[in-house]
Coordinates of C-alpha atoms in Angstrom, one line a residue:
Q1 CA -6.7 -4.9 9.9
N2 CA -4.1 -7.6 10.7
I3 CA -2.7 -5.4 13.5
Q4 CA -6.2 -4.7 14.9
D5 CA -7.1 -8.4 14.7
A6 CA -3.9 -9.5 16.4
Q7 CA -3.8 -7.0 19.2
Y8 CA -7.4 -5.8 19.7
Q9 CA -9.4 -9.0 19.2
G10 CA -10.7 -7.9 15.9
R11 CA -12.1 -4.6 17.0
R12 CA -11.6 -2.5 13.9
H13 CA -11.6 1.3 13.5
Y14 CA -10.8 3.2 10.4
S15 CA -9.3 0.1 8.8
A16 CA -11.1 0.2 5.4
P17 CA -10.0 3.5 3.8
L18 CA -11.2 4.4 0.3
T19 CA -8.5 4.1 -2.4
P20 CA -8.3 7.1 -4.7
D21 CA -8.2 6.7 -8.4
F22 CA -4.4 7.3 -8.7
K23 CA -4.5 7.2 -12.6
T24 CA -6.9 10.2 -12.6
F25 CA -5.0 11.9 -9.8
A26 CA -1.8 11.6 -11.7
A27 CA -3.4 12.8 -15.0
S28 CA -4.7 15.9 -13.2
M29 CA -1.1 16.9 -12.6
K30 CA 0.2 15.7 -16.0
L31 CA 2.3 13.1 -14.0
P32 CA 3.2 9.8 -15.5
H33 CA 1.4 6.9 -13.8
A34 CA 2.0 3.1 -13.9
C35 CA 0.1 0.5 -12.0
V36 CA 1.5 -2.9 -11.0
S37 CA -1.0 -5.6 -10.5
R38 CA 1.4 -8.6 -10.7
V39 CA 4.5 -9.2 -8.6
E40 CA 6.3 -10.3 -11.7
D41 CA 5.8 -6.9 -13.3
F42 CA 7.2 -4.9 -10.4
A43 CA 10.9 -4.8 -11.3
D44 CA 10.3 -3.5 -14.8
A45 CA 7.8 -0.9 -13.6
L46 CA 10.3 0.3 -11.0
D47 CA 13.1 0.4 -13.5
G48 CA 10.9 2.4 -15.8
A49 CA 10.0 4.9 -13.1
L50 CA 13.6 5.3 -12.0
A51 CA 14.7 5.9 -15.6
A52 CA 12.0 8.6 -16.2
D53 CA 13.0 12.2 -16.4
G54 CA 11.1 13.5 -13.4
P55 CA 8.6 12.1 -11.0
V56 CA 6.3 9.1 -11.7
L57 CA 3.4 7.8 -9.6
L58 CA 3.9 4.1 -9.3
E59 CA 0.8 2.4 -7.9
I60 CA 1.0 -1.1 -6.5
D61 CA -2.4 -2.8 -6.6
M62 CA -2.2 -5.1 -3.6
T63 CA -5.8 -6.2 -4.0
S64 CA -4.8 -7.8 -7.3
I65 CA -1.5 -9.1 -6.1
G66 CA -3.2 -10.8 -3.1
P67 CA -2.3 -11.3 0.6
F68 CA 1.2 -11.5 2.0
A69 CA 2.5 -15.0 2.7
A70 CA 2.6 -14.1 6.4
Q71 CA 0.4 -11.6 8.1
F72 CA 2.0 -8.5 9.5
A73 CA 0.7 -7.8 13.0
G74 CA 2.9 -4.8 13.7
P75 CA 5.0 -4.1 16.8
P76 CA 3.9 -5.4 20.2
A77 CA 0.9 -3.6 21.7
G78 CA 2.1 -0.5 23.7
A79 CA 5.5 -0.4 22.0
A80 CA 4.9 3.0 20.5
G81 CA 4.7 4.6 24.0
S82 CA 7.9 3.0 25.3
V83 CA 11.2 4.9 25.2
R84 CA 14.5 3.1 24.9

């Protein structure tokens, strides 16, 4: 939405996707799952996931963490079509 607000005067399309239930999704495949909802917990969760024997679904709950300190508005409009 930040990109659309910054470059398209707030005209938004497909910017509010539904978030799947990652815990249920992981459980359906017998895949370990951890959810990080505080920035302070990220390092330990990542260390645990990296130490695991096999894949782990590590979910980062950005709604709980809150907004970034600075908005990300993406590359300049039209940059994707330019070749350098």
